[in-house]
């Protein structure tokens, strides 16, 4: 089974800061990597699919990159409404696996 | 707009079977896509449980496969989850979602989630 790791597990940043989260797969997953945002008490929301494609309606300050085993998620300018936990998710051989999550809050 | 709504008992006794239903509106299950269940224990991360196609074809998380059954009722535009022999470790918020099963494989529409507590 493919295992996913994320770092950091949590971070605090100021409004306007650039925030970067990394996700690593235990084996090559090409670019089959997606990112979700989950606000407290809410369902996850798909932000980025296929490593770098922005879901319709998602603000352009969110972006993703990477391929193979190493991926990056970036918020170019952190906004108060971005406080949430962010999860990466891979898909391989009909199995979906989520990373452990990165909690982002405001400093 | 695709909408999903989970329903079912919020409390299940240990060793019994957890049963949930997801009603889909705004999209016909028979039109395509897979449909899935994901759970999240309190304060923890997300775990995919399994997915089903309108034909009844299913894929399950290997770690739960022996206890999980997912079924679909196209006439009611809904699909269901059964998880047998539950323990306290199965206490979680259970989400249903629409699944893109062609790579890169993602969940684009989610229900609001329903908390199921396993306790006597």
Short mmCIF file of C-alpha atoms in Angstrom, two decimals:
data_model
loop_
_atom_site.label_atom_id
_atom_site.label_comp_id
_atom_site.label_asym_id
_atom_site.label_seq_id
_atom_site.Cartn_x
_atom_site.Cartn_y
_atom_site.Cartn_z
CA UNK A 1 0.00 0.00 0.00
CA UNK A 2 1.09 3.56 -0.71
CA UNK A 3 1.63 5.67 2.40
CA UNK A 4 1.34 9.45 2.47
CA UNK A 5 3.16 11.85 4.76
CA UNK A 6 2.66 15.58 5.16
CA UNK A 7 4.77 18.27 6.75
CA UNK A 8 4.49 20.22 8.84
CA UNK A 9 1.64 18.77 10.90
CA UNK A 10 0.69 22.31 11.88
CA UNK A 11 1.82 25.86 11.22
CA UNK A 12 1.03 29.42 12.25
CA UNK A 13 1.48 32.27 9.83
CA UNK A 14 0.49 35.90 9.49
CA UNK A 15 -2.12 37.24 7.12
CA UNK A 16 -0.43 37.86 3.79
CA UNK A 17 2.30 35.27 4.34
CA UNK A 18 3.20 32.62 1.81
CA UNK A 19 2.40 29.18 3.20
CA UNK A 20 3.85 25.93 1.87
CA UNK A 21 2.86 22.37 2.75
CA UNK A 22 4.62 19.29 1.46
CA UNK A 23 3.24 15.83 0.81
CA UNK A 24 5.32 12.76 0.11
CA UNK A 25 4.21 9.40 -1.27
CA UNK A 26 5.98 6.15 -0.40
CA UNK A 27 6.24 5.33 -4.11
CA UNK A 28 5.84 7.01 -7.47
CA UNK A 29 2.23 8.15 -8.00
CA UNK A 30 2.88 10.19 -11.14
CA UNK A 31 0.74 13.32 -10.66
CA UNK A 32 -2.27 11.53 -9.16
CA UNK A 33 -2.32 13.79 -6.12
CA UNK A 34 -5.17 15.96 -4.89
CA UNK A 35 -5.52 18.57 -2.14
CA UNK A 36 -8.50 19.29 0.13
CA UNK A 37 -9.35 22.01 2.61
CA UNK A 38 -11.39 21.13 5.70
CA UNK A 39 -12.74 23.83 7.96
CA UNK A 40 -13.84 22.89 11.50
CA UNK A 41 -17.15 21.04 11.54
CA UNK A 42 -17.35 20.98 7.74
CA UNK A 43 -16.81 18.42 5.00
CA UNK A 44 -13.55 18.51 3.05
CA UNK A 45 -13.52 20.61 -0.11
CA UNK A 46 -11.52 19.71 -3.20
CA UNK A 47 -9.08 22.50 -4.06
CA UNK A 48 -6.55 20.99 -6.45
CA UNK A 49 -6.61 17.81 -8.52
CA UNK A 50 -3.97 16.09 -10.60
CA UNK A 51 -1.25 17.83 -8.55
CA UNK A 52 -1.64 21.28 -10.06
CA UNK A 53 -5.13 21.83 -11.48
CA UNK A 54 -7.30 24.31 -9.61
CA UNK A 55 -10.88 23.17 -9.05
CA UNK A 56 -13.50 25.53 -10.49
CA UNK A 57 -14.23 28.46 -8.19
CA UNK A 58 -11.14 28.05 -6.02
CA UNK A 59 -9.16 31.27 -5.51
CA UNK A 60 -5.94 31.57 -7.49
CA UNK A 61 -3.87 32.11 -4.33
CA UNK A 62 -3.99 28.33 -3.94
CA UNK A 63 -1.63 26.28 -6.09
CA UNK A 64 -0.01 22.88 -6.26
CA UNK A 65 3.01 21.32 -7.90
CA UNK A 66 5.08 18.18 -8.01
CA UNK A 67 5.11 14.71 -9.47
CA UNK A 68 6.42 11.28 -8.62
CA UNK A 69 6.76 11.17 -4.84
CA UNK A 70 7.12 14.81 -3.79
CA UNK A 71 4.37 17.41 -3.92
CA UNK A 72 3.86 20.96 -2.70
CA UNK A 73 0.75 22.95 -1.85
CA UNK A 74 1.05 26.73 -1.59
CA UNK A 75 -1.12 29.58 -0.41
CA UNK A 76 0.50 32.66 -1.92
CA UNK A 77 -1.03 35.14 0.50
CA UNK A 78 -2.71 33.69 3.59
CA UNK A 79 -6.19 35.03 4.31
CA UNK A 80 -8.20 34.69 7.54
CA UNK A 81 -10.72 32.45 5.77
CA UNK A 82 -7.93 29.98 4.92
CA UNK A 83 -7.78 28.73 8.51
CA UNK A 84 -8.35 25.01 8.07
CA UNK A 85 -6.72 21.63 7.89
CA UNK A 86 -5.32 20.67 4.50
CA UNK A 87 -5.10 17.06 3.31
CA UNK A 88 -3.31 15.53 0.36
CA UNK A 89 -4.85 12.41 -1.20
CA UNK A 90 -3.48 9.90 -3.67
CA UNK A 91 -5.22 7.39 -5.90
CA UNK A 92 -3.60 4.17 -7.01
CA UNK A 93 -5.02 0.86 -8.17
CA UNK A 94 -8.58 1.78 -7.18
CA UNK A 95 -7.54 2.74 -3.63
CA UNK A 96 -7.73 6.24 -2.16
CA UNK A 97 -5.33 7.26 0.61
CA UNK A 98 -5.27 10.55 2.50
CA UNK A 99 -2.30 12.19 4.14
CA UNK A 100 -2.46 12.94 7.90
CA UNK A 101 -3.26 16.62 7.39
CA UNK A 102 -1.67 20.01 8.09
CA UNK A 103 -3.47 22.42 10.38
CA UNK A 104 -3.03 26.07 9.39
CA UNK A 105 -3.87 28.95 11.69
CA UNK A 106 -3.18 32.66 12.01
CA UNK A 107 -0.27 33.90 14.11
CA UNK B 1 -25.89 21.42 -8.19
CA UNK B 2 -24.99 18.00 -6.87
CA UNK B 3 -26.01 17.50 -3.25
CA UNK B 4 -25.50 14.53 -0.96
CA UNK B 5 -27.14 13.89 2.40
CA UNK B 6 -26.23 11.15 4.86
CA UNK B 7 -28.81 9.63 7.18
CA UNK B 8 -28.91 6.88 9.76
CA UNK B 9 -28.67 6.13 13.48
CA UNK B 10 -26.24 8.28 15.44
CA UNK B 11 -25.67 5.60 18.07
CA UNK B 12 -24.79 1.96 17.46
CA UNK B 13 -24.00 -0.70 20.05
CA UNK B 14 -20.68 -2.59 19.96
CA UNK B 15 -20.74 -5.76 17.84
CA UNK B 16 -23.79 -4.54 15.90
CA UNK B 17 -23.99 -3.29 12.31
CA UNK B 18 -23.73 0.37 11.39
CA UNK B 19 -26.08 1.33 8.54
CA UNK B 20 -26.09 4.64 6.69
CA UNK B 21 -27.74 5.92 3.53
CA UNK B 22 -26.65 8.73 1.22
CA UNK B 23 -29.37 10.45 -0.80
CA UNK B 24 -28.15 12.18 -3.95
CA UNK B 25 -29.95 15.11 -5.58
CA UNK B 26 -29.11 17.24 -8.59
CA UNK B 27 -27.45 14.33 -10.38
CA UNK B 28 -28.58 10.85 -11.38
CA UNK B 29 -26.40 8.12 -9.93
CA UNK B 30 -27.08 6.14 -13.11
CA UNK B 31 -25.44 8.87 -15.22
CA UNK B 32 -21.97 7.85 -14.14
CA UNK B 33 -19.25 8.42 -11.56
CA UNK B 34 -18.54 6.23 -8.60
CA UNK B 35 -19.96 7.07 -5.17
CA UNK B 36 -18.01 6.63 -1.98
CA UNK B 37 -17.89 6.63 1.79
CA UNK B 38 -15.14 8.27 3.84
CA UNK B 39 -14.91 8.50 7.61
CA UNK B 40 -13.12 10.69 10.13
CA UNK B 41 -12.71 9.72 13.81
CA UNK B 42 -13.02 12.69 16.17
CA UNK B 43 -9.89 14.84 15.96
CA UNK B 44 -8.25 12.55 13.40
CA UNK B 45 -7.72 12.29 9.65
CA UNK B 46 -9.74 10.96 6.74
CA UNK B 47 -10.09 7.29 5.83
CA UNK B 48 -11.64 6.02 2.59
CA UNK B 49 -14.04 3.14 3.23
CA UNK B 50 -15.17 2.13 -0.24
CA UNK B 51 -16.82 3.14 -3.51
CA UNK B 52 -19.63 1.85 -5.74
CA UNK B 53 -20.78 2.32 -9.36
CA UNK B 54 -24.43 2.36 -10.41
CA UNK B 55 -23.95 -1.13 -11.83
CA UNK B 56 -23.12 -2.36 -8.35
CA UNK B 57 -19.39 -2.71 -8.91
CA UNK B 58 -17.58 -2.02 -5.64
CA UNK B 59 -14.09 -1.31 -4.33
CA UNK B 60 -13.26 -1.44 -0.64
CA UNK B 61 -10.43 -0.34 1.63
CA UNK B 62 -8.51 -3.58 2.25
CA UNK B 63 -8.31 -2.78 5.97
CA UNK B 64 -12.12 -2.74 6.24
CA UNK B 65 -13.13 -5.06 3.43
CA UNK B 66 -14.17 -7.99 5.62
CA UNK B 67 -16.75 -5.85 7.44
CA UNK B 68 -18.02 -3.47 4.73
CA UNK B 69 -20.88 -3.73 2.28
CA UNK B 70 -21.83 -0.83 0.00
CA UNK B 71 -24.96 -1.07 -2.12
CA UNK B 72 -26.82 1.21 -4.53
CA UNK B 73 -30.51 1.84 -5.21
CA UNK B 74 -30.77 3.71 -8.51
CA UNK B 75 -34.58 3.94 -8.28
CA UNK B 76 -34.19 6.06 -5.14
CA UNK B 77 -30.96 7.71 -6.32
CA UNK B 78 -29.16 6.68 -3.18
CA UNK B 79 -26.44 4.36 -1.94
CA UNK B 80 -25.80 2.77 1.42
CA UNK B 81 -23.10 1.60 3.78
CA UNK B 82 -23.14 -1.30 6.18
CA UNK B 83 -20.26 -1.87 8.58
CA UNK B 84 -20.53 -4.98 10.72
CA UNK B 85 -19.12 -5.92 14.11
CA UNK B 86 -18.45 -2.33 15.10
CA UNK B 87 -16.27 -1.29 18.03
CA UNK B 88 -15.49 2.06 19.63
CA UNK B 89 -12.77 2.50 16.99
CA UNK B 90 -15.53 2.87 14.39
CA UNK B 91 -16.83 6.02 16.08
CA UNK B 92 -16.45 8.72 13.45
CA UNK B 93 -18.09 11.27 11.23
CA UNK B 94 -19.12 9.39 8.10
CA UNK B 95 -19.18 11.26 4.81
CA UNK B 96 -20.58 10.23 1.46
CA UNK B 97 -19.08 11.73 -1.68
CA UNK B 98 -19.00 11.55 -5.46
CA UNK B 99 -15.83 9.84 -6.63
CA UNK B 100 -13.86 10.32 -9.81
CA UNK B 101 -12.36 6.86 -10.13
CA UNK B 102 -10.37 7.61 -13.28
CA UNK B 103 -6.94 8.97 -12.38
CA UNK B 104 -6.17 11.23 -10.64
CA UNK B 105 -9.12 9.96 -8.61
CA UNK B 106 -10.73 12.48 -6.30
CA UNK B 107 -13.95 13.32 -4.43
CA UNK B 108 -15.59 16.47 -5.79
CA UNK B 109 -18.93 16.63 -3.98
CA UNK B 110 -19.40 15.73 -0.33
CA UNK B 111 -22.28 15.37 2.09
CA UNK B 112 -22.19 17.32 5.34
CA UNK B 113 -21.29 14.20 7.31
CA UNK B 114 -23.03 12.36 10.12
CA UNK B 115 -21.53 11.42 13.47
CA UNK B 116 -21.91 7.79 14.45
CA UNK B 117 -20.97 6.85 18.00
CA UNK B 118 -20.38 3.24 18.96
CA UNK B 119 -21.30 2.78 22.60
CA UNK B 120 -23.42 0.53 24.79
#
